[in-house]
Coordinates of C-alpha atoms in Angstrom, one line a residue:
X148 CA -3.1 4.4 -21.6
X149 CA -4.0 4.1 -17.7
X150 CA -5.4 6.9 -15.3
X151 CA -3.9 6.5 -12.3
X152 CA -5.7 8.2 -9.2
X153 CA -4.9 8.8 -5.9
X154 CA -7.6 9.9 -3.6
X155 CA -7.0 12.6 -0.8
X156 CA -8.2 16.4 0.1
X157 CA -5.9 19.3 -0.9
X158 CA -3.8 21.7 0.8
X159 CA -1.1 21.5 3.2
X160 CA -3.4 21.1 6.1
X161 CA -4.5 17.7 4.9
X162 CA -0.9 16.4 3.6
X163 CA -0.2 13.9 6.1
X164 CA -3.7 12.6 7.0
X165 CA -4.4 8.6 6.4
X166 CA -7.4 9.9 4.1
X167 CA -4.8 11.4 1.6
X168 CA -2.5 7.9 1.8
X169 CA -3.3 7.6 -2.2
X170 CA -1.9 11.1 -3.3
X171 CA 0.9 9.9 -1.0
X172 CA 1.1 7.0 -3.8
X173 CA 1.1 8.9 -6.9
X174 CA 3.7 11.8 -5.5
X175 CA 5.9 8.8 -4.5
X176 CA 5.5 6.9 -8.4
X177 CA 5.9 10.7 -10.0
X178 CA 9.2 11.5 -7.6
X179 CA 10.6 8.1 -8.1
X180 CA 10.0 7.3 -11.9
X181 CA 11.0 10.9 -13.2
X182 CA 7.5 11.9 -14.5
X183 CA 6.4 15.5 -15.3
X184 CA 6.3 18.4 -13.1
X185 CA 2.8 18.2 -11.2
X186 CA 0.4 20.8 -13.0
X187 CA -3.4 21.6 -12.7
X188 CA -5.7 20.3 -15.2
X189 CA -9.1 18.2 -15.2
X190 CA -10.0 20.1 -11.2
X191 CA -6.8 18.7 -10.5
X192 CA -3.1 18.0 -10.9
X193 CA -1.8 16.0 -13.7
X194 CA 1.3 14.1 -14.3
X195 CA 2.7 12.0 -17.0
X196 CA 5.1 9.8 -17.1
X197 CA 5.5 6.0 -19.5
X198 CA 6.3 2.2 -18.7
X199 CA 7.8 0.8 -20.7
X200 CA 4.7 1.2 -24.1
X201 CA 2.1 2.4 -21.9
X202 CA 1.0 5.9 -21.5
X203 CA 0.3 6.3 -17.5
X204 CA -1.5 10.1 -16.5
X205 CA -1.2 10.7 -13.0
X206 CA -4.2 12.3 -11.2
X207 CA -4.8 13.4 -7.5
X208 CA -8.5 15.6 -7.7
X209 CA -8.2 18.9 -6.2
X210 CA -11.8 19.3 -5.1
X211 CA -11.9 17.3 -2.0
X212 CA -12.6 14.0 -1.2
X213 CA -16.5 14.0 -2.1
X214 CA -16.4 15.4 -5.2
X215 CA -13.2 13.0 -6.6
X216 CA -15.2 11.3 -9.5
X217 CA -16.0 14.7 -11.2
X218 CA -12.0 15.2 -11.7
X219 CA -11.7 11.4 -13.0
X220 CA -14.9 11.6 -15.4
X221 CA -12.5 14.8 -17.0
X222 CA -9.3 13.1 -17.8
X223 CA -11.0 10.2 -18.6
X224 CA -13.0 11.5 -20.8
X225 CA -10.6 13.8 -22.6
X226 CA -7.8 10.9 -23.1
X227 CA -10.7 8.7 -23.6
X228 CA -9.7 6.1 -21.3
X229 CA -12.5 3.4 -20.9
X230 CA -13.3 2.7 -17.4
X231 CA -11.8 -0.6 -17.1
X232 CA -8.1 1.6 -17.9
X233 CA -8.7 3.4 -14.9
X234 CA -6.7 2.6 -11.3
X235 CA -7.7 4.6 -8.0
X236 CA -5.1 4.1 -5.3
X237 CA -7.5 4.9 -1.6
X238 CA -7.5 4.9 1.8
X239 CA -9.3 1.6 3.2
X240 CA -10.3 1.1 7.3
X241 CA -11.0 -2.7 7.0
X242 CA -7.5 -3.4 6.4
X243 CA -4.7 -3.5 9.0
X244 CA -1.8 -0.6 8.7
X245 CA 0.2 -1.9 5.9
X246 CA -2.1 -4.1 4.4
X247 CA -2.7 -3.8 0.2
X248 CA -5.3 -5.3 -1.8
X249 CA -6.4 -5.2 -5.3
X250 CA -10.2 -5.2 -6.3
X251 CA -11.9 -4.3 -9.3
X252 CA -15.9 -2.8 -9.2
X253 CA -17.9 -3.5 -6.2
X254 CA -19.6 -1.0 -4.0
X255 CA -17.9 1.7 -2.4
X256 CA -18.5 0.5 1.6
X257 CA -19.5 4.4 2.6
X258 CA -15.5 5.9 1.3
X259 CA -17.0 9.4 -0.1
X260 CA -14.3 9.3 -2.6
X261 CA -15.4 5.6 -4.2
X262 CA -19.0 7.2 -3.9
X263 CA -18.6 10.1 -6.4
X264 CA -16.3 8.4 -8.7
X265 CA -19.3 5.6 -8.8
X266 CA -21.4 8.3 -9.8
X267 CA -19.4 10.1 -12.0
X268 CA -17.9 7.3 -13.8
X269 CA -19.4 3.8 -13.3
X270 CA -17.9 1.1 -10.5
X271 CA -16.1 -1.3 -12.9
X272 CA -12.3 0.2 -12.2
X273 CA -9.8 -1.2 -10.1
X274 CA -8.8 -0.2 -6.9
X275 CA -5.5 -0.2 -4.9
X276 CA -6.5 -0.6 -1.3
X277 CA -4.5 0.8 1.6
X278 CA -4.7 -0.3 4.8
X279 CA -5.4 2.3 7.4
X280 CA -6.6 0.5 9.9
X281 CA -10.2 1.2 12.0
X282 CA -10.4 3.2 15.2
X283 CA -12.7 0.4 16.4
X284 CA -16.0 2.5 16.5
X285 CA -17.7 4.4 13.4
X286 CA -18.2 7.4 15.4
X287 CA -14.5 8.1 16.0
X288 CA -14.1 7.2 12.2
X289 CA -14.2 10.8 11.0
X290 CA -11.8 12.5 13.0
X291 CA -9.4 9.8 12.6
X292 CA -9.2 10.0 8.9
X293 CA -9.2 13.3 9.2
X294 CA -5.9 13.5 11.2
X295 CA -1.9 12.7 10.1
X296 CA -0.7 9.3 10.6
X297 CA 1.6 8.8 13.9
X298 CA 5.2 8.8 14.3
X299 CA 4.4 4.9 14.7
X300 CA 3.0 4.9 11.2
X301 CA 6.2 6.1 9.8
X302 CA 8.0 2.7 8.9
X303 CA 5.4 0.8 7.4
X304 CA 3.9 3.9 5.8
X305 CA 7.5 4.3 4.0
X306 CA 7.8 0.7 3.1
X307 CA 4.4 0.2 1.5
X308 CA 4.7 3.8 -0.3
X309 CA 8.2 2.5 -1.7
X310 CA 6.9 -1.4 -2.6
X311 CA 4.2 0.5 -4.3
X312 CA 6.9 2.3 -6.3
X313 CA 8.4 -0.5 -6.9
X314 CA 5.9 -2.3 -8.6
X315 CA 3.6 0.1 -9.8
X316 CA 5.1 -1.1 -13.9
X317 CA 4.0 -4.6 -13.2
X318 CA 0.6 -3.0 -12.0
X319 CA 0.1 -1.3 -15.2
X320 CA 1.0 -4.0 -17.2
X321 CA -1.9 -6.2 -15.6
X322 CA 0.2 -8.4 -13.6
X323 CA -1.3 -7.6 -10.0
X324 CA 0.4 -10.7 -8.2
X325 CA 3.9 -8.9 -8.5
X326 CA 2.9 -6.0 -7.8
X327 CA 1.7 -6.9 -4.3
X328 CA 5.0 -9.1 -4.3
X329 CA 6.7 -6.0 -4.8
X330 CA 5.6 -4.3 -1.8
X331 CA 5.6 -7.5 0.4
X332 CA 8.9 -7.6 -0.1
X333 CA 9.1 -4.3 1.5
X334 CA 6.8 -4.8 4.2
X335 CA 8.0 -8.1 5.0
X336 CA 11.2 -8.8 3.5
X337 CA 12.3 -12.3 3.5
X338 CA 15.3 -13.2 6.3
X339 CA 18.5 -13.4 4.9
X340 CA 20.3 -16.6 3.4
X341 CA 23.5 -15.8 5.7
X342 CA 21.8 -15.8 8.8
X343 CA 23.8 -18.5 10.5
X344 CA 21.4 -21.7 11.8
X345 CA 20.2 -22.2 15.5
X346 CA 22.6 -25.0 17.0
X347 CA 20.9 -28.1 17.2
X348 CA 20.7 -30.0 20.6
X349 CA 23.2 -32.7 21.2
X350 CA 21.3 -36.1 20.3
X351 CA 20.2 -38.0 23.8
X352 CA 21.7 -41.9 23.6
X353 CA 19.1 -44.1 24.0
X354 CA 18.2 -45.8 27.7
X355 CA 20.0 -49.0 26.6
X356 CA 23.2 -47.5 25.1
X357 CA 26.6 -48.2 26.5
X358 CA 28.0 -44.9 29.1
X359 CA 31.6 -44.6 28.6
X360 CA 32.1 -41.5 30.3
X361 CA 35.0 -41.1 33.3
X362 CA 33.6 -41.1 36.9
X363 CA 35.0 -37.4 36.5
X364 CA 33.1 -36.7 33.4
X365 CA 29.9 -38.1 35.1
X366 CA 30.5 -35.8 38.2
X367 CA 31.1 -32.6 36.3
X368 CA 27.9 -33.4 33.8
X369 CA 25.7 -33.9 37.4
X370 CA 26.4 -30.4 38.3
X371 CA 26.1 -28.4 35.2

């Protein structure tokens, strides 16, 4: 069995801020791979759903951002899922918009979220990492978290939130390298096979080769 959490703040308020990218995550997996109706459970809402054998629980904490790890210590602890079965899907400002990276333990780089599930639970689980992007100065870093993603945002948002949903089986089956395949090919799909090939320049005869063109030919290439 995995837990699977996304980190974010509730209420509608805080829906479309970059801080709640990773219960964006989990309502996209739930919506896409016809898991159950959302309901509250553990200080939070819960989830289920199955890939293939494994068991997956779905968990976004409802008590805010600094207080996330007390929601995943719960469902852990009740479905007695070791630590190294649980995923957290977060919000991460040094990596580019669009950016996804996998890590597993490690310290929690000052994200409040990473901070109280350290505490709660211990640091050895893996992490989903979603590039947010930084507003270039740690003052400003707050209130930019703290705000919705612009209309800018939308594409990339949408194709990392789908490539996510795409691979999110492969992720819980421990193969991490298709799963960021999976939403590469989203973000950066490869160019199509069809795409018909850039002429190539005619070849330049050599200084010493033979120039059988007419005197017309010669006079309509001078003035081309």
């Amino acid at each position: 069995m995995k837990l699977i959490t996304g980190l974010g703040n509730p209420g509608a308020q805080y829906a479309g801020h970059r801080h709640n990218i990773g219960f964006m995550a989990l309502d996209r997996i739930a919506d896409d791979h016809g898991f159950s109706p959302w309901r509250s459970k553990f200080n939070g809402l819960v989830s289920e759903g199955r890939f293939g054998p494994d068991k997956v629980v779905l968990l976004k904490p409802q008590t805010f951002m600094n207080d996330s790890g007390r929601s995943v210590q719960a469902a852990s602890a009740f479905h007695k899922i070791d630590v190294a079965d649980v995923i957290v899907f977060h919000d991460e400002l040094d990596l580019a918009p669009g950016k996804v990276r996998l890590k597993t333990g490690g310290g929690h780089a000052g994200h409040n979220g990473l901070r109280s599930i350290h505490a709660h639970l211990s640091p050895e689980y893996d992490r989903v990492r979603l590039g947010i992007g930084h507003p270039g100065h740690k003052d400003r870093v707050a209130g930019y978290v703290l705000h919705d993603f612009a209309k800018a945002d939308q594409d990339w948002l949408d194709d990392v939130l789908r490539g996510i949903s795409d691979g999110i089986a492969e992720l819980v089956a421990g193969h991490g390298d298709r799963f960021l395949n999976a939403i590469a090919q989203r973000v950066a799909p490869p160019r199509s096979s069809t795409t018909a090939p850039k002429p190539k320049p005619a070849p330049t005869p050599p200084d010493n080769a033979e120039d059988t063109r007419s005197a017309m030919q010669k006079l309509m290439d001078r003035f081309k």
